[in-house]
Amino acid sequence: MSSRTRDSRHYAPDLRESSVIPMNAITFTGVSKSYGAVRAVEALDLEIAAGQAVALLGPNGAGKSTSINMLLGLIRPTAGTVGVFGQPPDAAVRAGWIGAMPQDGALVPGLTVREVVEFVRSLYPEPMPLDEVLSLANLTSLAKRRADQLSGGQAQRVRFAIAVAGAPRLLVLDEPTAAMDVESRRSFWASMRAYAAGGRTILFATHYLEEADENADRVVVISRGQVVADGTAQEIKSAAGGRTVRFTIGDRPTAGLDTLPGVTGMEVRGGSVRLRTTDPDATVQALYASGVEVRDLEVKGADLEEAFLSLTGDKSTTRP
Ligand SMILES: Nc1ncnc2c1ncn2[C@@H]1O[C@H](COP(=O)(O)OP(=O)(O)OP(=O)(O)O)[C@@H](O)[C@H]1O
C-alpha cells in the first residue's frame, strides 16, 4: 500500500491497487430515476467496456444528465445499480477514477488558470504533469490569466483541464462543447481524442450529431429515459435510416411514389422529394420505369440526424 493511500484527502478504500480491473468501465443495471411523477430514467441497462469512447445522444429531457449524475454519484437511482469499474460511483470518485466536466459551473474566483489546475491536481493520487494538462487543454498561453475572466470557450477548456488533471481512467463530459465556436470545438475534440488514445474510457452527452459521429466508437441513443439504439454511428444510420433517394419533380404529382419498391417513407418539400428506401436500386429503377420526369437525382446514405429523428420521434432536434 502506498503512503499516499493514507492521505487524509482520500477517505475511500484503496481501489487503485486492485489486481483485477473489471472489463466494464460502466454498468447500469435496471436503473430508474423518478422525480415525483416524472420518470427521467427507466429500467436502463447499459455496459460500457473500458477503453471505449461512447456518445450519449438524445433529445432534450431524454435523461442524459440524470444518467450522468447517477454515474458521478451526485444523485442516487430510485431503483437498480450503477457500477464504475465494478465499484459504486462514490467510491470510484474518491479513488480518483472519474474525471467529470459538467455542463457549466463557476470557476473559483481570483485564481489563475495554472493555480486552478495545480489545486485540482493536488486532490488526486497520481495526477497528470501540469505542463501536460495545460498543453492538452490548449491552455499553455493562458496559464497566467485569471480563470474567472475568460471567454465561455476558454472557460470550457479550463473545465476540461480540471476533468483530466487527475489522469482519471474514466472521463465523463456533459455537453462539453455547448459554449464553443466551431474552431474551439474542433480543437477540443482533438484534445479529447488524444486523451482517449491512452486507453481511457470516455462517455459524453451531446446534442451535436456530428460530434457523436466523429468522436465516438459507439453511440447510445436514449429517449424518454430508455435506450432506443446502441451501436456504431454507421450501424445506427443503416439500421434506422436505410438510404435516401432525393430528386426534384417540380409541380408534377407525387401520388404513388411512396408505393415504389423498397420505399418506407416519403417527404415532399416544394418541388423536392425525399424517399427513404431499403432498396435504392429497385426504387430508382421503378421510378424511371414509371415515366415520371425527375431531375437532380441523388442516392445517399441516411445521415445520423435522420436516423436520430426516426428513432426518437423528436422533430425539434436539429443541427446547430
Ligand atoms: N431535479 C429535477 N427535478 C425534477 N425533474 C427533473 C430534475 N432533473 C431532471 N428532471 C426531469 O427529468 C427528465 C430528464 O432530464 P435530464 O436533464 O436528465 O435530460 P437531458 O437528456 O439531460 O436533457 P437536456 O439535453 O435538455 O440537458 C426531464 O423531464 C427533466 O425535466
Coordinates of C-alpha atoms and ligand atoms in Angstrom, one line a residue:
M1 CA 0.0 0.0 0.0
S2 CA 1.5 3.4 -1.0
S3 CA 1.9 6.1 1.6
R4 CA -0.4 8.3 -0.4
T5 CA -3.3 5.9 0.4
R6 CA -3.2 7.2 3.9
D7 CA -3.6 10.7 2.7
S8 CA -6.4 12.4 4.6
R9 CA -7.8 13.7 1.4
H10 CA -8.8 10.2 0.4
Y11 CA -11.4 8.5 2.6
A12 CA -12.2 5.7 0.2
P13 CA -10.8 2.2 0.5
D14 CA -7.8 1.9 -1.8
L15 CA -9.2 0.8 -5.1
R16 CA -6.3 1.8 -7.1
E17 CA -4.3 -1.3 -6.5
S18 CA -7.0 -3.8 -7.2
S19 CA -5.2 -6.5 -9.1
V20 CA -8.2 -7.3 -11.3
I21 CA -9.6 -4.4 -13.3
P22 CA -13.1 -5.4 -14.5
M23 CA -13.7 -5.3 -18.2
N24 CA -16.6 -2.9 -17.9
A25 CA -15.9 0.7 -17.1
I26 CA -19.6 1.5 -16.6
T27 CA -22.6 -0.7 -15.8
F28 CA -26.2 0.4 -15.4
T29 CA -28.3 -2.5 -14.3
G30 CA -32.1 -1.9 -14.3
V31 CA -31.5 1.7 -13.3
S32 CA -34.5 4.0 -12.9
K33 CA -34.8 7.5 -11.6
S34 CA -38.0 9.3 -10.9
Y35 CA -38.6 12.9 -9.8
G36 CA -42.2 12.7 -8.4
A37 CA -44.3 11.7 -11.4
V38 CA -41.5 12.4 -13.9
R39 CA -39.7 9.2 -14.9
A40 CA -36.4 10.6 -16.0
V41 CA -34.6 7.3 -16.5
E42 CA -36.5 4.0 -16.9
A43 CA -35.0 0.5 -16.4
L44 CA -31.7 1.5 -18.1
D45 CA -29.3 -1.4 -18.8
L46 CA -26.0 -0.4 -20.2
E47 CA -22.5 -1.8 -20.2
I48 CA -19.5 0.2 -21.5
A49 CA -16.2 -1.6 -21.9
A50 CA -13.0 0.0 -20.7
G51 CA -11.3 2.0 -23.5
Q52 CA -14.4 2.9 -25.4
A53 CA -15.4 6.4 -26.4
V54 CA -19.2 6.5 -26.1
A55 CA -21.7 9.2 -27.0
L56 CA -24.9 9.5 -25.2
L57 CA -27.3 11.1 -27.6
G58 CA -30.9 12.1 -27.0
P59 CA -33.4 15.0 -27.3
N60 CA -34.0 17.5 -24.5
G61 CA -35.2 15.8 -21.4
A62 CA -34.3 12.3 -22.6
G63 CA -32.4 11.5 -19.3
K64 CA -28.8 12.1 -20.3
S65 CA -27.9 14.4 -17.4
T66 CA -29.8 12.3 -14.9
S67 CA -27.9 9.2 -16.1
I68 CA -24.6 11.1 -15.9
N69 CA -25.3 12.5 -12.4
M70 CA -26.0 8.9 -11.2
L71 CA -22.8 7.8 -12.7
L72 CA -20.9 10.5 -10.8
G73 CA -22.6 9.6 -7.6
L74 CA -24.3 13.0 -7.4
I75 CA -27.8 11.5 -7.3
R76 CA -29.0 8.0 -6.4
P77 CA -31.1 5.8 -8.6
T78 CA -34.7 5.1 -7.4
A79 CA -34.1 1.5 -8.5
G80 CA -31.2 -0.5 -9.9
T81 CA -27.4 -0.2 -9.5
V82 CA -24.7 1.8 -11.2
G83 CA -21.1 0.5 -11.2
V84 CA -17.8 2.2 -12.2
F85 CA -15.0 -0.4 -12.8
G86 CA -17.1 -2.7 -10.6
Q87 CA -17.4 -0.2 -7.7
P88 CA -20.2 2.1 -6.5
P89 CA -19.8 5.6 -8.1
D90 CA -18.9 7.4 -4.9
A91 CA -16.1 5.0 -4.2
A92 CA -14.8 5.3 -7.7
V93 CA -14.9 9.2 -7.5
R94 CA -13.0 9.1 -4.2
A95 CA -10.4 6.8 -5.7
G96 CA -9.7 9.4 -8.4
W97 CA -11.0 7.1 -11.2
I98 CA -13.5 9.6 -12.6
G99 CA -12.9 13.0 -14.1
A100 CA -16.0 15.0 -14.9
M101 CA -16.8 18.0 -17.0
P102 CA -20.2 19.4 -16.0
Q103 CA -22.4 21.4 -18.4
D104 CA -21.5 24.6 -16.6
G105 CA -20.3 25.7 -13.1
A106 CA -18.4 28.7 -11.9
L107 CA -14.6 28.6 -11.7
V108 CA -13.0 29.6 -8.4
P109 CA -12.7 33.4 -8.4
G110 CA -9.3 35.1 -8.1
L111 CA -7.1 32.1 -9.2
T112 CA -5.1 31.9 -12.3
V113 CA -5.6 29.0 -14.7
R114 CA -2.4 27.4 -13.5
E115 CA -3.4 27.7 -9.8
V116 CA -6.8 26.1 -10.5
V117 CA -5.2 23.2 -12.3
E118 CA -2.5 22.9 -9.6
F119 CA -5.2 22.8 -7.0
V120 CA -7.2 20.1 -8.7
R121 CA -4.0 18.0 -9.3
S122 CA -3.3 18.1 -5.6
L123 CA -6.5 16.3 -4.9
Y124 CA -5.6 13.3 -7.0
P125 CA -3.3 10.4 -6.1
E126 CA -1.5 10.2 -9.5
P127 CA -2.2 13.4 -11.4
M128 CA -1.0 14.2 -14.9
P129 CA 2.0 16.6 -15.1
L130 CA 1.0 20.2 -15.0
D131 CA 2.5 21.1 -18.4
E132 CA 0.8 18.1 -20.0
V133 CA -2.6 19.2 -18.6
L134 CA -2.1 22.8 -19.9
S135 CA -0.9 21.6 -23.2
L136 CA -3.7 19.0 -23.7
A137 CA -6.4 21.6 -22.8
N138 CA -4.7 24.2 -25.1
L139 CA -4.2 26.5 -22.1
T140 CA -0.4 27.0 -22.0
S141 CA -0.7 30.6 -23.2
L142 CA -3.5 31.3 -20.8
A143 CA -1.8 29.8 -17.7
K144 CA -1.3 33.2 -16.0
R145 CA -4.7 34.6 -16.8
R146 CA -7.4 34.6 -14.1
A147 CA -9.7 31.7 -14.7
D148 CA -12.9 33.7 -13.8
Q149 CA -12.1 36.3 -16.5
L150 CA -12.1 34.1 -19.6
S151 CA -14.4 33.8 -22.5
G152 CA -17.0 31.0 -22.5
G153 CA -15.0 28.8 -24.8
Q154 CA -11.8 29.4 -22.8
A155 CA -13.6 28.6 -19.6
Q156 CA -14.7 25.3 -21.0
R157 CA -11.1 24.5 -21.7
V158 CA -10.3 25.1 -18.1
R159 CA -13.2 22.8 -17.1
F160 CA -11.7 20.2 -19.4
A161 CA -8.3 20.6 -17.8
I162 CA -10.0 20.1 -14.4
A163 CA -11.6 16.9 -15.6
V164 CA -8.3 15.4 -16.9
A165 CA -5.9 16.8 -14.3
G166 CA -6.1 13.7 -12.1
A167 CA -5.5 11.4 -15.1
P168 CA -8.7 9.6 -14.5
R169 CA -9.4 6.3 -16.3
L170 CA -13.0 7.4 -17.0
L171 CA -13.8 10.9 -18.4
V172 CA -17.5 12.0 -18.3
L173 CA -18.4 15.0 -20.3
D174 CA -21.9 16.5 -20.3
E175 CA -22.4 18.6 -23.4
P176 CA -18.8 19.7 -23.3
T177 CA -18.8 22.0 -26.3
A178 CA -22.0 23.8 -25.7
A179 CA -20.3 27.2 -25.3
M180 CA -17.7 26.8 -28.0
D181 CA -17.4 28.1 -31.5
V182 CA -16.5 25.8 -34.4
E183 CA -12.8 26.2 -34.2
S184 CA -12.7 25.7 -30.4
R185 CA -14.9 22.6 -30.8
R186 CA -12.5 21.1 -33.3
S187 CA -9.5 21.6 -31.1
F188 CA -11.4 20.4 -28.1
W189 CA -12.2 17.1 -29.8
A190 CA -8.6 16.7 -30.9
S191 CA -7.6 17.0 -27.2
M192 CA -10.3 14.6 -26.2
R193 CA -9.2 12.0 -28.7
A194 CA -5.6 12.4 -27.6
Y195 CA -6.7 11.7 -24.1
A196 CA -8.8 8.7 -25.1
A197 CA -5.9 7.3 -27.2
G198 CA -4.2 6.2 -23.9
G199 CA -6.9 3.5 -23.4
R200 CA -9.1 5.7 -21.3
T201 CA -12.9 5.4 -21.3
I202 CA -14.9 8.5 -22.4
L203 CA -18.6 9.0 -22.0
F204 CA -20.0 12.2 -23.4
A205 CA -23.5 13.6 -23.8
T206 CA -24.2 15.7 -26.8
H207 CA -26.9 17.3 -28.9
Y208 CA -24.5 17.6 -31.8
L209 CA -24.9 14.6 -34.1
E210 CA -21.7 15.3 -35.9
E211 CA -19.8 15.1 -32.6
A212 CA -21.1 11.7 -31.9
D213 CA -20.5 10.6 -35.5
E214 CA -16.9 11.8 -35.5
N215 CA -15.7 11.2 -31.9
A216 CA -17.4 8.1 -30.6
D217 CA -16.7 4.4 -31.1
R218 CA -20.2 3.7 -30.0
V219 CA -23.4 5.8 -29.9
V220 CA -26.1 5.1 -27.4
V221 CA -29.4 6.9 -28.2
I222 CA -31.7 7.5 -25.4
S223 CA -35.3 8.8 -25.5
R224 CA -37.7 9.1 -22.6
G225 CA -35.2 7.5 -20.2
Q226 CA -34.7 4.4 -22.3
V227 CA -32.1 3.1 -24.8
V228 CA -33.6 3.1 -28.2
A229 CA -30.5 2.4 -30.2
D230 CA -26.9 1.3 -29.4
G231 CA -24.1 0.7 -31.9
T232 CA -21.5 2.4 -34.0
A233 CA -22.8 5.6 -35.7
Q234 CA -22.7 3.6 -39.0
E235 CA -24.8 0.8 -37.6
I236 CA -27.4 3.2 -36.3
K237 CA -27.6 5.0 -39.5
S238 CA -28.1 1.9 -41.5
A239 CA -30.5 0.2 -39.0
A240 CA -32.7 3.2 -38.6
G241 CA -32.3 5.2 -41.8
G242 CA -31.7 2.9 -44.8
R243 CA -30.9 5.1 -47.7
T244 CA -32.4 8.2 -49.2
V245 CA -33.3 8.9 -52.9
R246 CA -33.8 12.6 -53.5
F247 CA -34.9 14.3 -56.6
T248 CA -36.7 17.4 -58.0
I249 CA -40.1 16.9 -59.5
G250 CA -41.3 20.4 -60.0
D251 CA -45.1 20.7 -59.8
R252 CA -45.8 17.3 -61.1
P253 CA -47.9 14.9 -58.9
T254 CA -46.2 12.8 -56.3
A255 CA -49.1 10.4 -55.7
G256 CA -47.9 6.8 -55.8
L257 CA -44.2 7.5 -55.3
D258 CA -44.4 6.2 -51.7
T259 CA -45.5 2.8 -53.0
L260 CA -42.4 2.3 -55.2
P261 CA -40.4 -0.9 -54.2
G262 CA -38.3 -0.5 -51.1
V263 CA -39.8 2.8 -50.1
T264 CA -40.5 3.2 -46.3
G265 CA -41.2 6.9 -46.2
M266 CA -41.7 10.0 -48.3
E267 CA -41.2 13.7 -47.7
V268 CA -42.2 16.4 -50.2
R269 CA -41.0 19.9 -49.8
G270 CA -41.7 22.4 -52.5
G271 CA -40.8 20.5 -55.7
S272 CA -38.3 18.4 -53.9
V273 CA -39.0 14.7 -53.0
R274 CA -37.1 12.6 -50.5
L275 CA -37.8 8.9 -50.4
R276 CA -36.4 6.7 -47.6
T277 CA -35.8 3.2 -49.0
T278 CA -34.3 -0.1 -48.0
D279 CA -33.5 -0.9 -51.7
P280 CA -32.4 2.2 -53.6
D281 CA -31.6 0.3 -56.9
A282 CA -35.1 -1.1 -57.1
T283 CA -36.6 2.3 -56.1
V284 CA -34.7 4.2 -58.8
Q285 CA -35.4 1.6 -61.5
A286 CA -39.1 1.7 -60.7
L287 CA -39.1 5.5 -60.6
Y288 CA -37.6 5.7 -64.1
A289 CA -39.9 2.9 -65.4
S290 CA -42.9 4.8 -64.2
G291 CA -42.1 7.6 -66.6
V292 CA -42.1 10.3 -64.0
E293 CA -39.8 13.1 -65.1
V294 CA -37.2 13.7 -62.4
R295 CA -34.1 15.9 -62.1
D296 CA -31.1 16.2 -59.8
L297 CA -31.5 12.6 -58.6
E298 CA -29.1 11.5 -55.8
V299 CA -28.9 8.5 -53.6
K300 CA -27.4 9.0 -50.2
G301 CA -26.9 7.0 -47.0
A302 CA -29.2 8.3 -44.4
D303 CA -27.3 10.6 -42.0
L304 CA -27.3 10.3 -38.3
E305 CA -29.8 13.1 -38.0
E306 CA -32.4 11.2 -40.0
A307 CA -31.7 8.1 -38.0
F308 CA -31.9 10.0 -34.8
L309 CA -35.2 11.6 -35.7
S310 CA -36.7 8.3 -36.8
L311 CA -35.5 6.6 -33.6
T312 CA -36.6 9.3 -31.1
G313 CA -39.6 10.7 -33.0
D314 CA -38.3 14.1 -31.9
K315 CA -38.8 16.8 -34.5
S316 CA -37.3 19.6 -32.6
T317 CA -33.7 18.4 -32.5
T318 CA -31.8 19.8 -35.4
R319 CA -28.3 20.6 -36.3
P320 CA -26.8 23.7 -34.6
Ligands
LIG1 N1 -34.1 17.9 -10.3 C1 -35.2 17.5 -11.0 N2 -36.4 17.6 -10.6 C2 -37.5 17.3 -11.3 N3 -37.4 16.8 -12.6 C3 -36.2 16.8 -13.1 C4 -35.0 17.1 -12.4 N4 -33.9 16.9 -13.2 C5 -34.4 16.4 -14.4 N5 -35.7 16.4 -14.3 C6 -36.6 15.9 -15.4 O1 -36.1 14.6 -15.8 C7 -36.2 14.4 -17.2 C8 -34.8 14.1 -17.8 O2 -34.0 15.3 -17.6 P1 -32.4 15.3 -18.0 O3 -31.9 16.6 -17.5 O4 -31.8 14.0 -17.5 O5 -32.5 15.2 -19.5 P2 -31.3 15.5 -20.6 O6 -31.4 14.4 -21.6 O7 -30.0 15.7 -20.0 O8 -31.9 16.8 -21.3 P3 -31.0 18.1 -21.9 O9 -30.5 17.6 -23.2 O10 -32.1 19.1 -22.1 O11 -30.0 18.5 -20.9 C9 -36.8 15.7 -17.8 O12 -38.2 15.5 -17.9 C10 -36.5 16.7 -16.7 O13 -37.5 17.7 -16.7

